[in-house]
Short mmCIF file of C-alpha atoms in Angstrom, two decimals:
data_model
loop_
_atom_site.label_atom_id
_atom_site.label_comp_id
_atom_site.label_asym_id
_atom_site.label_seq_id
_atom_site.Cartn_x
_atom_site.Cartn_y
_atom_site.Cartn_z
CA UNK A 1 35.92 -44.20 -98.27
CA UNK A 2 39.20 -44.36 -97.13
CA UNK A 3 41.26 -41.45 -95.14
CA UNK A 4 44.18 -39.86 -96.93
CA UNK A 5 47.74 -40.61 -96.21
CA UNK A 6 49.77 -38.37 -95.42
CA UNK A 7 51.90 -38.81 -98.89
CA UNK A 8 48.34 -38.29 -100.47
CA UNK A 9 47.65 -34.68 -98.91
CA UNK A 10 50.98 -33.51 -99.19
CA UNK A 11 50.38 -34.71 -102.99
CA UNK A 12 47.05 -32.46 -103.00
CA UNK A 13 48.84 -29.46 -101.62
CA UNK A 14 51.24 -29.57 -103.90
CA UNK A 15 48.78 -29.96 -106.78
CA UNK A 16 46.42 -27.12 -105.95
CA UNK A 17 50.00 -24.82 -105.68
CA UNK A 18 50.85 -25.48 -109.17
CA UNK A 19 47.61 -25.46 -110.36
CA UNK A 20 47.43 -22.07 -108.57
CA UNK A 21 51.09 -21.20 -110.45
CA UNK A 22 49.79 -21.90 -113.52
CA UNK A 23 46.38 -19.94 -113.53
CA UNK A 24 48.55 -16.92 -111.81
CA UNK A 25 50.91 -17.26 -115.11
CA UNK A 26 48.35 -17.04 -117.11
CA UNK A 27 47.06 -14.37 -115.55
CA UNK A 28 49.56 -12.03 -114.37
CA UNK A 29 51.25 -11.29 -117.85
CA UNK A 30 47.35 -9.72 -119.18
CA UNK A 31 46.93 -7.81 -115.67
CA UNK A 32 50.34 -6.38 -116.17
CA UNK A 33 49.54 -4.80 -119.52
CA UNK A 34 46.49 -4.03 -118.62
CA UNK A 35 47.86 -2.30 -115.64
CA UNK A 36 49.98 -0.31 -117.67
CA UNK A 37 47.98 1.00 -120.24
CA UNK A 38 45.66 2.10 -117.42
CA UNK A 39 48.69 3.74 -116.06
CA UNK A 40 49.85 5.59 -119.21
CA UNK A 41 46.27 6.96 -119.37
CA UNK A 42 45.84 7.67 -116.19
CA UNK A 43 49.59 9.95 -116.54
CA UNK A 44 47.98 11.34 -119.87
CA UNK A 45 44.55 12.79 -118.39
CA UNK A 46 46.92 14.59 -115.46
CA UNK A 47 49.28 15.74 -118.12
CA UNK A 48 46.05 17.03 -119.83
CA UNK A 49 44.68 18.84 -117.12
CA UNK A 50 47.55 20.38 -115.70
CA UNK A 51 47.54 21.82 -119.29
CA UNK A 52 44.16 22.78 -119.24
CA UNK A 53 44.73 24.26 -115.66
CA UNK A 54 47.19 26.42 -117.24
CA UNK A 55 45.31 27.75 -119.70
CA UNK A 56 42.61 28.44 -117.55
CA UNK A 57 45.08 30.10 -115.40
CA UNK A 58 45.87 32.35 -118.31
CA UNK A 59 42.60 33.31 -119.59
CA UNK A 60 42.37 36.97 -118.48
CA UNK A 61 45.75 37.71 -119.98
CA UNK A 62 44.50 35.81 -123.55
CA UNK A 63 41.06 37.77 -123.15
CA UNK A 64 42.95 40.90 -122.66
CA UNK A 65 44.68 40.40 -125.65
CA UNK A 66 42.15 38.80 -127.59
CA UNK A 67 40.28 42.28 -126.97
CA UNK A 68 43.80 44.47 -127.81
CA UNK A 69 43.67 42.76 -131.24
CA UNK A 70 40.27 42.26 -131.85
CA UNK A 71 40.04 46.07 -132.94
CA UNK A 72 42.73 44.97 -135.50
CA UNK A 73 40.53 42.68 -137.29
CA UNK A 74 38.35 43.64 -140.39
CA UNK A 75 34.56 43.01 -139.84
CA UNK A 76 32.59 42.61 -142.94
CA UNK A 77 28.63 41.48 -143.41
CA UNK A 78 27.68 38.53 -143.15
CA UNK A 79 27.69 36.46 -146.60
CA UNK A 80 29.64 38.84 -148.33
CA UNK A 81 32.61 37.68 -150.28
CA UNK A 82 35.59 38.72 -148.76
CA UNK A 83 38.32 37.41 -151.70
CA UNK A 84 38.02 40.60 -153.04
CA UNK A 85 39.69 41.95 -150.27
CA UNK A 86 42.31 39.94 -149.33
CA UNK A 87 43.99 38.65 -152.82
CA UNK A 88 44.64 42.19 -153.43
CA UNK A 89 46.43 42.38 -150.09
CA UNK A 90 48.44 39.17 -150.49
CA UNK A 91 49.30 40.41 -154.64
CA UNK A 92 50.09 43.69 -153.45
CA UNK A 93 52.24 42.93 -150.63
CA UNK A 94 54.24 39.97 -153.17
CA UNK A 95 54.42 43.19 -155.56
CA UNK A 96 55.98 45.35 -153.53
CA UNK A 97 58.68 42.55 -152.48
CA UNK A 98 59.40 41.22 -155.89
CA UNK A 99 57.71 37.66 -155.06
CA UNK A 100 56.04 36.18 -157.67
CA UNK A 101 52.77 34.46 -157.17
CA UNK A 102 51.89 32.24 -160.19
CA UNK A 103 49.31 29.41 -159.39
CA UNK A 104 46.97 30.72 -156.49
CA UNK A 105 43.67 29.60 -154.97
CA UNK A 106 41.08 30.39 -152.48
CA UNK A 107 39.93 27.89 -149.72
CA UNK A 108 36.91 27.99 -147.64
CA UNK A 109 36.05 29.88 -144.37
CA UNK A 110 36.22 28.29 -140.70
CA UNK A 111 34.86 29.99 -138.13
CA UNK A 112 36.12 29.87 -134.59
CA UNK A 113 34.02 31.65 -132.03
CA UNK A 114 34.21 35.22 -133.08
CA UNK A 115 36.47 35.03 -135.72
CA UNK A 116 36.30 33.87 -139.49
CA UNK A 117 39.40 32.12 -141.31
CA UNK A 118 39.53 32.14 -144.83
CA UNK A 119 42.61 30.10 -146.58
CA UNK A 120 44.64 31.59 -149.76
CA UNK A 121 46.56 28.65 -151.31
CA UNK A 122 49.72 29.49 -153.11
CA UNK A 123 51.01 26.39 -155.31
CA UNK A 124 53.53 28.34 -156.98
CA UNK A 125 55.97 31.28 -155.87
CA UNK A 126 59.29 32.31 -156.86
CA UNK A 127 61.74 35.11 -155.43
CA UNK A 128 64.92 35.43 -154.36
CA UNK A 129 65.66 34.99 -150.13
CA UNK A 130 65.60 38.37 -149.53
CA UNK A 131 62.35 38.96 -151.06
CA UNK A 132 60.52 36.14 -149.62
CA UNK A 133 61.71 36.92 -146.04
CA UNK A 134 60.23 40.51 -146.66
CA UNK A 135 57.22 39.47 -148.01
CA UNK A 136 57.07 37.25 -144.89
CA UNK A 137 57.56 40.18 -142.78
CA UNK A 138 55.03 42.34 -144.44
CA UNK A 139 52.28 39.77 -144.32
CA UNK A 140 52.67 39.28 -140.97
CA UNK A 141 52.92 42.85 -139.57
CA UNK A 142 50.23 44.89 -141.90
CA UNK A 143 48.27 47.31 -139.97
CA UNK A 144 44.72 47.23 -142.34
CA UNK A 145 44.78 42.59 -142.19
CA UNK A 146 45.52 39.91 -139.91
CA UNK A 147 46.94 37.53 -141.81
CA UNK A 148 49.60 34.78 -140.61
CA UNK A 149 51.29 31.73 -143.01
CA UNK A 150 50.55 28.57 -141.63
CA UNK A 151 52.05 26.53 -144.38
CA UNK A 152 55.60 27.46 -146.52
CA UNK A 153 57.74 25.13 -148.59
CA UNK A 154 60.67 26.21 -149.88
CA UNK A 155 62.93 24.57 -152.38
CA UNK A 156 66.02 25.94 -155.11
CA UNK A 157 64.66 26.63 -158.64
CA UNK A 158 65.92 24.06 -160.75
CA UNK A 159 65.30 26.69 -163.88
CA UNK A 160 66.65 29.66 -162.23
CA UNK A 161 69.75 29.78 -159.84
CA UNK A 162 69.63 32.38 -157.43
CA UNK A 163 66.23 31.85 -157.40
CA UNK A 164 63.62 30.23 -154.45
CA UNK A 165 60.27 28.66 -155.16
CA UNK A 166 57.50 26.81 -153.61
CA UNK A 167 54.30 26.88 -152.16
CA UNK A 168 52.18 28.75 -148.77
CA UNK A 169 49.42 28.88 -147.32
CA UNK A 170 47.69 32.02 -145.96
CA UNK A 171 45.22 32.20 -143.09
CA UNK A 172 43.62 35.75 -143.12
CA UNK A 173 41.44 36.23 -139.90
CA UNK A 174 38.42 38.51 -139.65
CA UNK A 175 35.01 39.19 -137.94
CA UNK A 176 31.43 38.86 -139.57
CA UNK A 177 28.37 40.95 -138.15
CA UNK A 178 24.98 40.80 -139.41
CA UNK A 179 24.08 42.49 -142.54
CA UNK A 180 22.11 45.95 -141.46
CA UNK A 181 18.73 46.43 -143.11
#
């Protein structure tokens, strides 16, 4: 076997360099994404705790009012039907504001912890602005319900100028205990 020139290893060098180039050029554009999206995550979970921190910061404050409010809620027995209880609310309170409720409908109960949600559907309401805004008011401050809108549309009548319609919906929130015997 014969020993390399000089021309031959500076040849080789230069070689294994581009070859080295290449594979790095390859390489580097994955690694960078890669490194990136690992970043971005990384950013995301601190976000994510620092917001969990916060709320664990605040937890005696929300239990304190969780407890000021709690006394607020109704309770009633476990598997009763509560409907009965809250459509007259929601009807009477529209009443008494002049909304009209025309297409409504009851959803089903989530539980969350301690407390029970049951959704009222409205599909079809009409008032004037006035109205609505105090039926909003009403809903949201009675003193015998907890009840909050979660969903409103709003829209012009096309039948009736002057005249709002559209749809809600109504989360009413309340506590179940276990039927006594």
């Amino acid at each position: 076997m014969t020993a390399m020139t000089e021309r031959d290893k500076k040849l080789l060098i230069l070689f294994v360099i581009v070859l080295l180039l290449g594979i790095l050029g390859l390489w580097y554009p994955k690694a960078k994404v890669a490194w990136q999206a690992q970043r971005q995550r990384l950013e995301s979970n601190v976000a994510r705790l620092k917001r969990e921190q916060m709320m664990l910061d605040f937890r005696p404050q929300i239990l304190a009012r969780y407890d000021e409010l709690r006394g607020a809620m109704p309770v009633f027995p476990e598997g009763r039907s509560v409907d009965t209880y809250w459509l007259p609310i929601m009807d009477n309170t529209a009443k008494a504001n002049k909304l009209n409720i025309a297409q409504r409908s009851i959803g089903g109960e989530e539980t969350f912890g301690d407390v029970t949600e049951l959704t009222l559907e409205c599909r079809d309401w009409q008032a004037r602005l006035d109205a609505l805004v105090w039926f909003l008011y009403d809903i949201e401050t009675l003193d015998n319900a907890m009840m909050d809108i979660r969903a409103l549309t709003v829209r012009p009548s096309t039948k009736n100028p002057g005249l709002l319609q559209g749809t809600f919906t109504l989360n009413c929130a309340y506590m179940r205990h276990p039927p006594s015997n």
